[in-house]
Short mmCIF file of C-alpha atoms in Angstrom, two decimals:
data_model
loop_
_atom_site.label_atom_id
_atom_site.label_comp_id
_atom_site.label_asym_id
_atom_site.label_seq_id
_atom_site.Cartn_x
_atom_site.Cartn_y
_atom_site.Cartn_z
CA MET A 22 -28.07 -76.47 -9.02
CA ALA A 23 -27.48 -79.43 -11.36
CA ASP A 24 -26.10 -82.64 -9.91
CA THR A 25 -23.26 -82.84 -12.36
CA LEU A 26 -21.01 -79.99 -13.31
CA GLU A 27 -21.20 -78.87 -16.91
CA ASN A 28 -17.71 -77.52 -16.99
CA ILE A 29 -15.72 -79.87 -14.77
CA ASN A 30 -12.39 -78.15 -14.87
CA PRO A 31 -12.67 -74.49 -15.76
CA LYS A 32 -9.59 -72.45 -16.55
CA LEU A 33 -8.70 -69.97 -13.83
CA TYR A 34 -7.59 -66.40 -14.39
CA LYS A 35 -5.68 -64.03 -12.21
CA LYS A 36 -7.63 -61.33 -10.38
CA ILE A 37 -6.72 -57.74 -11.05
CA ASP A 38 -5.12 -55.63 -8.35
CA GLU A 39 -7.15 -53.49 -5.98
CA ARG A 40 -8.04 -50.08 -7.25
CA ILE A 41 -5.55 -47.44 -6.20
CA VAL A 42 -7.33 -44.56 -4.55
CA THR A 43 -5.94 -41.27 -5.79
CA ALA A 44 -5.94 -37.89 -4.09
CA ASN A 45 -8.62 -36.74 -6.55
CA ASP A 46 -10.85 -39.66 -5.53
CA GLU A 47 -10.82 -38.39 -1.97
CA ASN A 48 -11.43 -34.78 -2.92
CA GLU A 49 -15.11 -34.08 -2.24
CA ASN A 50 -15.05 -31.11 -4.61
CA ILE A 51 -14.32 -33.23 -7.65
CA VAL A 52 -17.22 -35.00 -9.33
CA ASP A 53 -16.27 -38.62 -9.89
CA GLU A 54 -17.98 -40.01 -12.97
CA PHE A 55 -18.57 -43.76 -13.05
CA ASP A 56 -15.66 -45.39 -14.85
CA THR A 57 -15.17 -48.88 -16.23
CA ARG A 58 -13.15 -49.93 -13.20
CA GLU A 59 -15.98 -48.96 -10.86
CA ILE A 60 -18.53 -50.91 -12.87
CA PHE A 61 -16.15 -53.84 -13.03
CA ASP A 62 -15.70 -53.78 -9.25
CA LEU A 63 -19.48 -54.07 -8.88
CA ILE A 64 -19.67 -57.29 -10.89
CA ARG A 65 -16.26 -58.99 -10.64
CA ASN A 66 -17.11 -60.70 -7.34
CA ILE A 67 -20.44 -62.16 -8.48
CA ASN A 68 -20.26 -65.90 -7.83
CA ASP A 69 -20.52 -68.45 -10.58
CA PRO A 70 -23.72 -70.50 -10.09
CA GLU A 71 -21.76 -73.72 -10.50
CA HIS A 72 -18.28 -73.19 -9.03
CA PRO A 73 -17.13 -71.53 -5.81
CA LEU A 74 -15.38 -68.97 -7.98
CA THR A 75 -16.09 -65.43 -9.06
CA LEU A 76 -16.98 -64.34 -12.58
CA GLU A 77 -13.63 -62.56 -12.70
CA GLU A 78 -11.68 -65.70 -11.81
CA LEU A 79 -13.47 -67.57 -14.59
CA ASN A 80 -12.88 -64.69 -17.01
CA VAL A 81 -16.65 -64.44 -17.58
CA VAL A 82 -16.34 -60.70 -17.05
CA GLU A 83 -13.31 -58.61 -17.94
CA GLN A 84 -12.74 -54.97 -17.32
CA ASN A 85 -11.87 -54.12 -20.90
CA LEU A 86 -15.19 -55.45 -22.19
CA ILE A 87 -17.18 -52.78 -20.43
CA GLU A 88 -17.65 -49.57 -22.26
CA ASN A 89 -19.40 -46.43 -21.12
CA VAL A 90 -21.23 -44.86 -24.01
CA PRO A 91 -22.34 -41.35 -23.14
CA LEU A 92 -25.88 -40.40 -24.00
CA GLN A 93 -25.95 -37.87 -26.80
CA ILE A 94 -28.13 -35.38 -24.97
CA ASP A 95 -26.27 -35.73 -21.69
CA ASN A 96 -22.52 -36.18 -21.52
CA ARG A 97 -22.74 -37.82 -18.13
CA ALA A 98 -22.60 -41.56 -18.66
CA SER A 99 -26.13 -42.96 -18.65
CA LYS A 100 -25.71 -46.10 -20.68
CA ILE A 101 -23.69 -49.17 -19.78
CA ILE A 102 -23.03 -52.20 -21.90
CA VAL A 103 -21.60 -55.28 -20.19
CA LYS A 104 -20.44 -58.17 -22.31
CA PHE A 105 -19.87 -61.47 -20.56
CA THR A 106 -18.26 -64.66 -21.82
CA PRO A 107 -19.74 -68.02 -20.78
CA THR A 108 -17.01 -70.52 -19.82
CA ILE A 109 -18.26 -72.98 -22.42
CA PRO A 110 -20.33 -72.36 -25.60
CA HIS A 111 -23.24 -74.55 -24.47
CA CYS A 112 -23.37 -73.24 -20.89
CA SER A 113 -26.96 -73.58 -19.65
CA MET A 114 -26.23 -71.05 -16.92
CA ALA A 115 -25.64 -68.20 -19.37
CA THR A 116 -29.04 -66.57 -18.80
CA LEU A 117 -28.71 -66.90 -15.03
CA ILE A 118 -25.24 -65.34 -15.07
CA GLY A 119 -26.45 -62.48 -17.27
CA LEU A 120 -29.46 -61.98 -15.00
CA SER A 121 -27.19 -61.83 -11.95
CA ILE A 122 -25.04 -59.16 -13.59
CA ARG A 123 -28.14 -57.21 -14.55
CA VAL A 124 -29.66 -57.46 -11.08
CA GLN A 125 -26.42 -56.40 -9.41
CA LEU A 126 -26.15 -53.31 -11.62
CA LEU A 127 -29.86 -52.48 -11.24
CA ARG A 128 -29.47 -52.57 -7.48
CA THR A 129 -26.23 -50.66 -7.18
CA LEU A 130 -26.35 -48.02 -9.90
CA PRO A 131 -28.53 -44.90 -9.98
CA SER A 132 -31.80 -45.53 -11.84
CA ARG A 133 -30.84 -43.20 -14.71
CA PHE A 134 -28.51 -45.85 -16.11
CA LYS A 135 -29.63 -47.95 -19.05
CA VAL A 136 -27.91 -51.29 -18.64
CA ASN A 137 -27.40 -53.73 -21.51
CA VAL A 138 -26.03 -57.14 -20.60
CA GLU A 139 -25.01 -59.22 -23.59
CA ILE A 140 -22.96 -62.28 -24.41
CA THR A 141 -19.57 -61.60 -25.99
CA PRO A 142 -20.23 -62.17 -29.71
CA GLY A 143 -19.38 -65.67 -30.86
CA THR A 144 -18.98 -67.24 -27.42
CA HIS A 145 -22.30 -69.03 -26.97
CA MET A 146 -24.50 -71.22 -29.13
CA SER A 147 -27.74 -69.47 -28.10
CA GLU A 148 -26.24 -66.02 -28.03
CA SER A 149 -29.11 -64.12 -29.65
CA ALA A 150 -31.82 -65.95 -27.68
CA VAL A 151 -30.06 -65.27 -24.37
CA ASN A 152 -29.42 -61.64 -25.31
CA LYS A 153 -33.06 -61.14 -26.26
CA GLN A 154 -34.26 -62.59 -22.97
CA LEU A 155 -31.86 -60.48 -20.91
CA ALA A 156 -32.93 -57.33 -22.77
CA ASP A 157 -36.63 -57.95 -22.14
CA LYS A 158 -37.29 -55.98 -18.98
CA GLU A 159 -40.78 -57.40 -18.61
CA ARG A 160 -39.44 -60.95 -18.45
CA VAL A 161 -36.63 -59.83 -16.13
CA ALA A 162 -39.24 -58.21 -13.86
CA ALA A 163 -41.33 -61.39 -13.87
CA ALA A 164 -38.26 -63.52 -13.14
CA LEU A 165 -37.42 -61.36 -10.14
CA GLU A 166 -40.88 -62.02 -8.71
CA ASN A 167 -40.03 -65.73 -8.70
CA ASN A 168 -38.81 -66.45 -5.17
CA HIS A 169 -36.77 -69.50 -6.05
CA LEU A 170 -34.96 -67.74 -8.87
CA LEU A 171 -34.44 -64.65 -6.75
CA GLU A 172 -32.82 -66.78 -4.07
CA VAL A 173 -30.39 -68.26 -6.58
CA ILE A 174 -29.56 -64.81 -7.96
CA ASN A 175 -29.04 -63.43 -4.47
CA GLN A 176 -26.61 -66.25 -3.79
CA CYS A 177 -24.72 -65.33 -6.94
CA VAL A 178 -24.54 -61.60 -6.26
CA GLY A 179 -23.87 -62.00 -2.53
CA ILE A 180 -20.23 -61.14 -1.89
CA LYS A 181 -18.43 -64.06 -0.29
CA CYS A 182 -17.18 -63.59 3.24
CA MET B 17 -43.00 -28.71 -34.94
CA GLY B 18 -45.61 -28.91 -32.22
CA THR B 19 -44.97 -28.75 -28.51
CA LEU B 20 -45.82 -31.14 -25.74
CA GLU B 21 -46.73 -29.30 -22.59
CA LEU B 22 -46.53 -31.04 -19.22
CA LYS B 23 -49.82 -30.40 -17.45
CA GLN B 24 -49.29 -32.41 -14.31
CA THR B 25 -47.04 -35.01 -12.71
CA LEU B 26 -48.93 -37.62 -10.72
CA SER B 27 -47.30 -39.73 -8.04
CA GLY B 28 -49.16 -42.43 -6.19
CA HIS B 29 -47.59 -45.70 -7.21
CA ARG B 30 -44.62 -47.29 -5.50
CA GLY B 31 -42.22 -48.50 -8.14
CA ARG B 32 -42.64 -48.98 -11.86
CA VAL B 33 -45.94 -47.94 -13.48
CA TRP B 34 -46.67 -50.30 -16.34
CA ASN B 35 -49.88 -49.02 -17.84
CA VAL B 36 -52.49 -46.28 -18.02
CA CYS B 37 -55.96 -46.51 -19.54
CA TRP B 38 -58.53 -43.79 -20.12
CA HIS B 39 -62.17 -44.23 -19.20
CA PRO B 40 -64.10 -44.28 -22.53
CA LYS B 41 -65.69 -40.93 -21.62
CA GLY B 42 -62.29 -39.45 -20.78
CA SER B 43 -63.37 -38.05 -17.43
CA CYS B 44 -61.01 -40.31 -15.50
CA PHE B 45 -58.29 -42.88 -16.10
CA ALA B 46 -56.66 -45.81 -14.33
CA SER B 47 -53.02 -46.75 -13.81
CA CYS B 48 -51.32 -49.92 -12.57
CA GLY B 49 -47.89 -51.25 -11.80
CA GLU B 50 -45.54 -53.41 -9.84
CA ASP B 51 -47.06 -52.31 -6.50
CA LYS B 52 -50.06 -54.56 -7.34
CA THR B 53 -52.52 -51.68 -7.14
CA ILE B 54 -54.82 -49.92 -9.56
CA ILE B 55 -55.25 -46.18 -9.07
CA ILE B 56 -58.25 -44.38 -10.55
CA TRP B 57 -57.52 -40.71 -11.18
CA GLY B 58 -60.13 -38.01 -11.70
CA LEU B 59 -60.32 -34.24 -11.96
CA GLN B 60 -60.77 -32.32 -8.74
CA ASP B 61 -60.69 -28.50 -8.93
CA SER B 62 -59.19 -28.83 -12.43
CA LYS B 63 -56.30 -30.96 -11.10
CA TRP B 64 -55.90 -34.71 -11.47
CA ALA B 65 -56.13 -36.49 -8.13
CA ILE B 66 -56.47 -40.01 -6.77
CA LYS B 67 -60.14 -40.99 -6.59
CA THR B 68 -59.79 -44.66 -5.67
CA ILE B 69 -57.03 -47.16 -5.04
CA LEU B 70 -57.90 -50.79 -5.78
CA THR B 71 -55.84 -53.32 -3.85
CA GLU B 72 -55.88 -57.03 -3.07
CA GLY B 73 -57.07 -58.12 -6.49
CA HIS B 74 -53.70 -59.56 -7.45
CA THR B 75 -50.70 -61.14 -5.73
CA ARG B 76 -48.13 -60.00 -8.30
CA THR B 77 -47.44 -57.10 -10.70
CA ILE B 78 -50.49 -55.72 -12.54
CA ARG B 79 -49.27 -55.40 -16.10
CA GLU B 80 -52.28 -53.84 -17.80
CA ILE B 81 -55.80 -52.57 -17.21
CA ALA B 82 -58.67 -51.99 -19.62
CA TRP B 83 -61.99 -50.18 -19.20
CA SER B 84 -64.98 -51.83 -20.80
CA PRO B 85 -66.58 -49.75 -23.60
CA CYS B 86 -69.53 -48.96 -21.32
CA GLY B 87 -67.14 -47.65 -18.68
CA SER B 88 -68.63 -49.78 -15.89
CA TYR B 89 -65.94 -52.45 -15.69
CA ILE B 90 -62.18 -52.60 -15.41
CA ALA B 91 -60.28 -55.74 -16.38
CA SER B 92 -56.77 -56.10 -14.94
CA ALA B 93 -54.08 -58.47 -16.23
CA SER B 94 -51.46 -59.68 -13.80
CA PHE B 95 -48.23 -61.62 -13.62
CA ASP B 96 -50.12 -63.83 -11.11
CA ALA B 97 -51.74 -65.51 -14.17
CA THR B 98 -55.24 -64.19 -13.45
CA ILE B 99 -57.51 -61.50 -14.83
CA ALA B 100 -59.61 -59.60 -12.33
CA ILE B 101 -62.87 -57.92 -13.32
CA TRP B 102 -63.80 -54.92 -11.22
CA ASP B 103 -67.25 -53.34 -11.24
CA LYS B 104 -69.05 -50.54 -9.51
CA GLN B 105 -72.41 -52.20 -8.94
CA SER B 106 -72.20 -51.75 -5.18
CA GLY B 107 -71.32 -48.06 -5.59
CA GLN B 108 -67.58 -48.59 -5.37
CA PHE B 109 -65.21 -50.67 -7.43
CA GLU B 110 -64.99 -54.28 -6.29
CA CYS B 111 -63.36 -57.33 -7.77
CA ASN B 112 -66.30 -59.63 -8.48
CA ALA B 113 -64.77 -62.07 -10.94
CA THR B 114 -61.37 -63.65 -11.42
CA LEU B 115 -60.56 -65.38 -14.69
CA GLU B 116 -58.12 -68.24 -14.48
CA GLY B 117 -56.65 -70.52 -17.08
CA HIS B 118 -53.41 -69.02 -18.36
CA GLU B 119 -50.33 -70.95 -17.29
CA ASN B 120 -48.25 -67.93 -16.35
CA GLU B 121 -47.90 -64.14 -16.54
CA ILE B 122 -50.72 -62.35 -18.34
CA LYS B 123 -49.38 -59.47 -20.37
CA SER B 124 -52.40 -57.77 -21.85
CA VAL B 125 -56.19 -57.55 -21.81
CA SER B 126 -58.62 -55.88 -24.22
CA TRP B 127 -62.41 -55.52 -24.57
CA SER B 128 -64.10 -55.75 -27.95
CA SER B 129 -66.09 -52.68 -29.06
CA SER B 130 -69.37 -54.36 -28.10
CA GLY B 131 -68.07 -55.25 -24.65
CA GLN B 132 -69.22 -58.83 -25.29
CA LEU B 133 -65.74 -60.28 -25.75
CA LEU B 134 -62.53 -60.05 -23.80
CA ALA B 135 -59.12 -61.07 -25.11
CA THR B 136 -56.11 -61.90 -22.93
CA CYS B 137 -52.59 -63.02 -23.75
CA SER B 138 -49.75 -64.51 -21.79
CA ARG B 139 -46.16 -65.56 -21.47
CA ASP B 140 -47.62 -69.06 -22.08
CA LYS B 141 -47.79 -68.09 -25.82
CA SER B 142 -51.57 -68.25 -26.01
CA VAL B 143 -54.37 -65.77 -26.68
CA TRP B 144 -57.67 -66.45 -24.94
CA ILE B 145 -61.08 -65.18 -26.00
CA TRP B 146 -63.68 -64.85 -23.24
CA GLU B 147 -67.39 -64.40 -23.83
CA VAL B 148 -69.20 -62.05 -21.51
CA THR B 149 -72.84 -62.82 -20.76
CA ASN B 150 -74.64 -61.11 -17.88
CA GLY B 151 -71.51 -60.77 -15.80
CA ASP B 152 -70.40 -64.34 -16.54
CA TYR B 153 -67.10 -64.96 -18.30
CA GLU B 154 -66.66 -68.11 -20.31
CA CYS B 155 -63.61 -69.10 -22.30
CA ALA B 156 -64.64 -69.26 -25.96
CA ALA B 157 -61.25 -70.06 -27.44
CA VAL B 158 -57.62 -70.74 -26.61
CA ILE B 159 -55.47 -69.76 -29.56
CA ASN B 160 -51.98 -71.20 -29.75
CA ALA B 161 -50.75 -69.52 -32.91
CA HIS B 162 -47.72 -67.64 -31.58
CA THR B 163 -44.46 -69.45 -30.89
CA GLN B 164 -43.39 -67.14 -28.04
CA ASP B 165 -44.57 -64.87 -25.23
CA VAL B 166 -47.55 -62.75 -26.41
CA LYS B 167 -47.15 -59.11 -25.37
CA LYS B 168 -50.29 -57.30 -26.47
CA VAL B 169 -53.88 -57.89 -27.61
CA ARG B 170 -56.08 -55.18 -29.13
CA TRP B 171 -59.53 -55.44 -30.70
CA HIS B 172 -60.51 -53.87 -34.02
CA PRO B 173 -62.38 -50.56 -33.38
CA ASN B 174 -65.74 -51.98 -34.47
CA GLU B 175 -65.42 -55.56 -35.70
CA GLU B 176 -64.81 -58.79 -33.81
CA ILE B 177 -61.22 -59.13 -34.96
CA VAL B 178 -58.39 -59.21 -32.47
CA ALA B 179 -54.72 -58.42 -33.12
CA SER B 180 -51.88 -59.79 -31.01
CA ALA B 181 -48.19 -58.83 -30.87
CA SER B 182 -45.47 -61.20 -29.72
CA TYR B 183 -41.89 -61.86 -28.68
CA ASP B 184 -41.82 -64.05 -31.82
CA ASN B 185 -41.56 -60.75 -33.81
CA THR B 186 -44.97 -61.12 -35.49
CA ILE B 187 -48.44 -59.64 -35.21
CA LYS B 188 -51.38 -61.97 -35.81
CA LEU B 189 -55.06 -61.27 -36.47
CA PHE B 190 -57.79 -63.63 -35.32
CA LYS B 191 -61.46 -63.90 -36.19
CA GLU B 192 -64.20 -66.38 -35.44
CA ASP B 193 -64.91 -68.79 -38.27
CA VAL B 194 -68.72 -68.73 -38.57
CA ALA B 195 -68.80 -72.28 -39.96
CA ASP B 196 -67.44 -74.00 -36.84
CA SER B 197 -67.26 -71.09 -34.35
CA ASP B 198 -63.54 -71.67 -34.07
CA TRP B 199 -61.16 -68.74 -33.73
CA THR B 200 -58.57 -68.82 -36.46
CA CYS B 201 -55.58 -66.79 -37.51
CA ILE B 202 -56.54 -64.74 -40.59
CA ALA B 203 -53.25 -62.89 -41.05
CA THR B 204 -49.67 -62.91 -39.85
CA LEU B 205 -47.79 -59.63 -40.11
CA SER B 206 -44.06 -60.31 -40.42
CA SER B 207 -41.43 -57.64 -40.88
CA HIS B 208 -40.23 -56.60 -37.43
CA THR B 209 -36.86 -58.12 -36.52
CA SER B 210 -37.42 -58.30 -32.75
CA THR B 211 -40.18 -58.37 -30.11
CA VAL B 212 -43.34 -56.47 -31.06
CA TRP B 213 -44.34 -54.73 -27.84
CA SER B 214 -47.53 -52.98 -28.79
CA LEU B 215 -49.98 -52.12 -31.51
CA ALA B 216 -52.71 -49.62 -32.23
CA TRP B 217 -55.56 -49.68 -34.75
CA ASP B 218 -56.50 -46.48 -36.51
CA LYS B 219 -60.13 -45.31 -36.23
CA THR B 220 -61.22 -47.11 -39.41
CA GLY B 221 -59.66 -50.45 -38.54
CA ASN B 222 -58.02 -50.57 -41.98
CA ARG B 223 -54.58 -49.79 -40.61
CA ILE B 224 -52.47 -50.91 -37.68
CA ALA B 225 -49.38 -49.25 -36.21
CA THR B 226 -46.90 -51.49 -34.39
CA CYS B 227 -43.79 -50.80 -32.34
CA SER B 228 -40.89 -53.03 -31.52
CA ASP B 229 -37.63 -53.78 -29.76
CA ASP B 230 -36.08 -53.31 -33.23
CA GLN B 231 -36.56 -49.54 -32.63
CA THR B 232 -38.97 -49.09 -35.53
CA VAL B 233 -42.64 -48.30 -35.94
CA LYS B 234 -44.47 -49.96 -38.81
CA ILE B 235 -47.76 -49.06 -40.46
CA TRP B 236 -49.77 -51.93 -41.91
CA GLN B 237 -52.58 -51.52 -44.43
CA GLU B 238 -55.43 -53.92 -45.05
CA TYR B 239 -56.16 -54.97 -48.63
CA LYS B 240 -59.56 -56.59 -49.05
CA PRO B 241 -60.32 -59.03 -51.89
CA GLY B 242 -60.79 -57.08 -55.13
CA ASN B 243 -58.79 -54.07 -53.91
CA ASP B 244 -57.87 -51.29 -56.35
CA PRO B 245 -54.08 -51.67 -56.41
CA GLY B 246 -54.56 -55.36 -57.27
CA ILE B 247 -52.88 -56.84 -54.19
CA VAL B 248 -53.49 -60.59 -54.42
CA THR B 249 -55.65 -62.09 -51.67
CA THR B 250 -56.27 -65.75 -50.95
CA SER B 251 -59.25 -67.67 -49.51
CA ASN B 252 -61.32 -64.49 -49.61
CA GLU B 253 -59.49 -63.02 -46.61
CA PRO B 254 -57.90 -59.58 -46.63
CA VAL B 255 -54.12 -59.37 -46.64
CA TRP B 256 -52.09 -56.93 -44.57
CA LYS B 257 -48.99 -55.25 -45.96
CA CYS B 258 -46.37 -53.15 -44.25
CA VAL B 259 -46.67 -49.85 -46.12
CA CYS B 260 -44.40 -47.67 -44.00
CA THR B 261 -41.48 -48.12 -41.57
CA LEU B 262 -40.43 -45.28 -39.28
CA SER B 263 -36.81 -45.98 -38.48
CA GLY B 264 -33.96 -43.85 -37.18
CA TYR B 265 -36.10 -41.96 -34.67
CA HIS B 266 -36.02 -44.19 -31.60
CA THR B 267 -32.76 -45.15 -29.87
CA ARG B 268 -34.05 -47.97 -27.67
CA THR B 269 -36.98 -50.40 -27.43
CA ILE B 270 -40.37 -48.82 -28.20
CA TYR B 271 -42.73 -50.10 -25.52
CA ASP B 272 -46.02 -48.59 -26.59
CA ILE B 273 -47.83 -46.78 -29.36
CA ASP B 274 -51.24 -45.13 -29.59
CA TRP B 275 -53.11 -43.82 -32.60
CA CYS B 276 -55.49 -40.96 -31.79
CA ARG B 277 -58.93 -41.59 -33.24
CA THR B 278 -59.80 -37.89 -33.42
CA THR B 279 -56.54 -36.26 -34.61
CA GLY B 280 -54.89 -39.24 -36.35
CA LEU B 281 -51.64 -38.49 -34.47
CA LEU B 282 -49.34 -41.33 -33.43
CA VAL B 283 -47.53 -41.22 -30.10
CA THR B 284 -44.78 -43.58 -28.93
CA ALA B 285 -43.32 -44.54 -25.55
CA CYS B 286 -39.64 -45.42 -25.69
CA GLY B 287 -36.93 -46.92 -23.49
CA ASP B 288 -34.84 -43.81 -24.14
CA ASP B 289 -37.24 -41.83 -21.86
CA ILE B 290 -38.60 -39.86 -24.82
CA ILE B 291 -42.19 -39.37 -26.00
CA ARG B 292 -42.45 -38.75 -29.74
CA ILE B 293 -45.43 -37.69 -31.85
CA PHE B 294 -45.82 -38.45 -35.56
CA LYS B 295 -48.28 -36.96 -38.04
CA GLU B 296 -49.22 -38.34 -41.42
CA ASP B 297 -48.26 -35.96 -44.23
CA SER B 298 -51.26 -34.31 -45.90
CA ASP B 299 -50.09 -35.31 -49.39
CA SER B 300 -49.38 -38.87 -48.22
CA ASP B 301 -50.15 -41.72 -50.66
CA PRO B 302 -52.41 -44.20 -48.78
CA HIS B 303 -50.49 -47.13 -50.28
CA GLN B 304 -47.14 -45.63 -49.41
CA PRO B 305 -47.88 -43.22 -46.56
CA SER B 306 -45.30 -40.89 -45.10
CA PHE B 307 -45.20 -39.61 -41.54
CA THR B 308 -43.27 -36.72 -40.03
CA MET B 309 -42.11 -36.53 -36.44
CA VAL B 310 -43.82 -33.37 -35.23
CA CYS B 311 -42.73 -33.46 -31.61
CA THR B 312 -40.08 -35.04 -29.44
CA MET B 313 -40.07 -34.66 -25.67
CA ASP B 314 -36.63 -35.50 -24.30
CA THR B 315 -36.56 -36.80 -20.71
CA ALA B 316 -40.35 -36.94 -20.71
CA HIS B 317 -39.64 -39.23 -17.77
CA THR B 318 -36.37 -39.97 -15.98
CA GLN B 319 -36.61 -43.67 -16.89
CA ASP B 320 -38.20 -45.83 -19.62
CA VAL B 321 -41.64 -44.70 -20.80
CA ASN B 322 -43.85 -47.79 -20.67
CA CYS B 323 -47.19 -46.54 -21.87
CA VAL B 324 -48.82 -43.61 -23.67
CA GLN B 325 -52.49 -43.10 -24.36
CA TRP B 326 -54.46 -40.30 -26.01
CA ASP B 327 -57.51 -39.00 -24.18
CA PRO B 328 -60.52 -40.34 -26.18
CA THR B 329 -62.48 -37.10 -25.70
CA VAL B 330 -60.00 -34.21 -25.42
CA PRO B 331 -57.92 -34.00 -28.62
CA GLY B 332 -54.24 -33.43 -27.85
CA GLN B 333 -54.39 -34.62 -24.26
CA LEU B 334 -52.37 -37.70 -23.40
CA VAL B 335 -51.18 -39.59 -20.37
CA SER B 336 -47.93 -41.51 -19.93
CA ALA B 337 -46.50 -44.00 -17.40
CA SER B 338 -42.91 -44.83 -16.60
CA ASP B 339 -40.43 -46.96 -14.69
CA ASP B 340 -39.73 -43.80 -12.67
CA GLY B 341 -42.98 -44.46 -10.80
CA LEU B 342 -44.75 -41.43 -12.23
CA VAL B 343 -47.77 -40.80 -14.40
CA LYS B 344 -47.72 -37.61 -16.43
CA MET B 345 -50.49 -35.64 -18.13
CA TRP B 346 -49.50 -33.84 -21.32
CA PHE B 347 -51.08 -31.59 -23.90
CA TYR B 348 -49.94 -31.49 -27.49
CA ASN B 349 -50.18 -28.11 -29.24
CA GLU B 350 -49.70 -28.03 -32.98
#
């Protein structure tokens, strides 16, 4: 990435505890709907493009910002909105981070889900431009055909060993 | 309310299907998608089946295809920044010309009604006009009027006027200036508040329907100089006004719209997986038209509907394409 770090000394946040597996979770006869914790677990370990830290540690994603809005015609959750907060308001990586979140959810969730990835309102100077780009599936599709960009995204979404 | 009857589900593509296009005679149609192939479908024992699969014309996603008005050529627009022209002169479809020039992804391609002109548009913000002479394609103009990614180009049904829709939220109309044979912007249609994904002319060419990421459909009416309602025009060019906005129907981005030239029905393809049909009210005022949603097909596909197109010859028949990898044939009954 860039030679110099944009955000030299980011503030670190505590990670949340591991999910506690309940008896119901292990019961095959109970249908487990996707919940916010499950979605959060899919994206919390995405790496920041700039720092050897996860989006959770940088507070870019938080569990309470994810809301499942059920589709009116189908009460099973089919729509997911993820809001993410760039570490600094002029972060040039905002689109890349949003794209990584989107790619991770596209790859891991069933195709019926409609995923919206947006910047937390008021946390970035180019908020609407970044949101518009992330919402444009044609441009996202074209970006994912770019091998260099795909490599960078794969590095971000790859879980660290 | 009318009903939309599913006639057939067609699978053949791997991955997202971006576009479908009817042959001008309606006897067959083509589809394309992220698998970089074009499939030509035709009727076989009253069922739609794969007639031909065209491969190796493009190295990336094929975003759109267009049949020439004579039905002998197919132009395909690809993310690989080229346009391929396929013809059947040897008896089977072959790619015999590749048009290069755009800087990056080509989003749309359209033939003029005469078949003498081709328009293309790209992520590079430009619209190109190509002149077709005896199988040769020459760039006649590069138009840099939009400020963002251009999503769609569509020619007027019988005049040499092309409309383009863009990520910059506007629709622009272009025409050749006879004085200096330069292509110039003759109108900018501003009202949508987000990306305009597609547009459709009505059969007369006096109206355009557009659809957008702002979840609305807009109807635009042309007012020529000296028009009855007294709409002011400048420099002897017609002005276009938004005379109707259909809002509150769609719940996500509207990716495509088509205006049937025989029935006058509008159909939309939406990111909420629904196909909707709108009909103009019979007592509608032409300067303030009203449309009623006459049909809504929930879960028409299991993912975003990317494209819908009315059959040019069989009224009520339409074909759709989706991210779910399927093409579906429908029939609308009033």
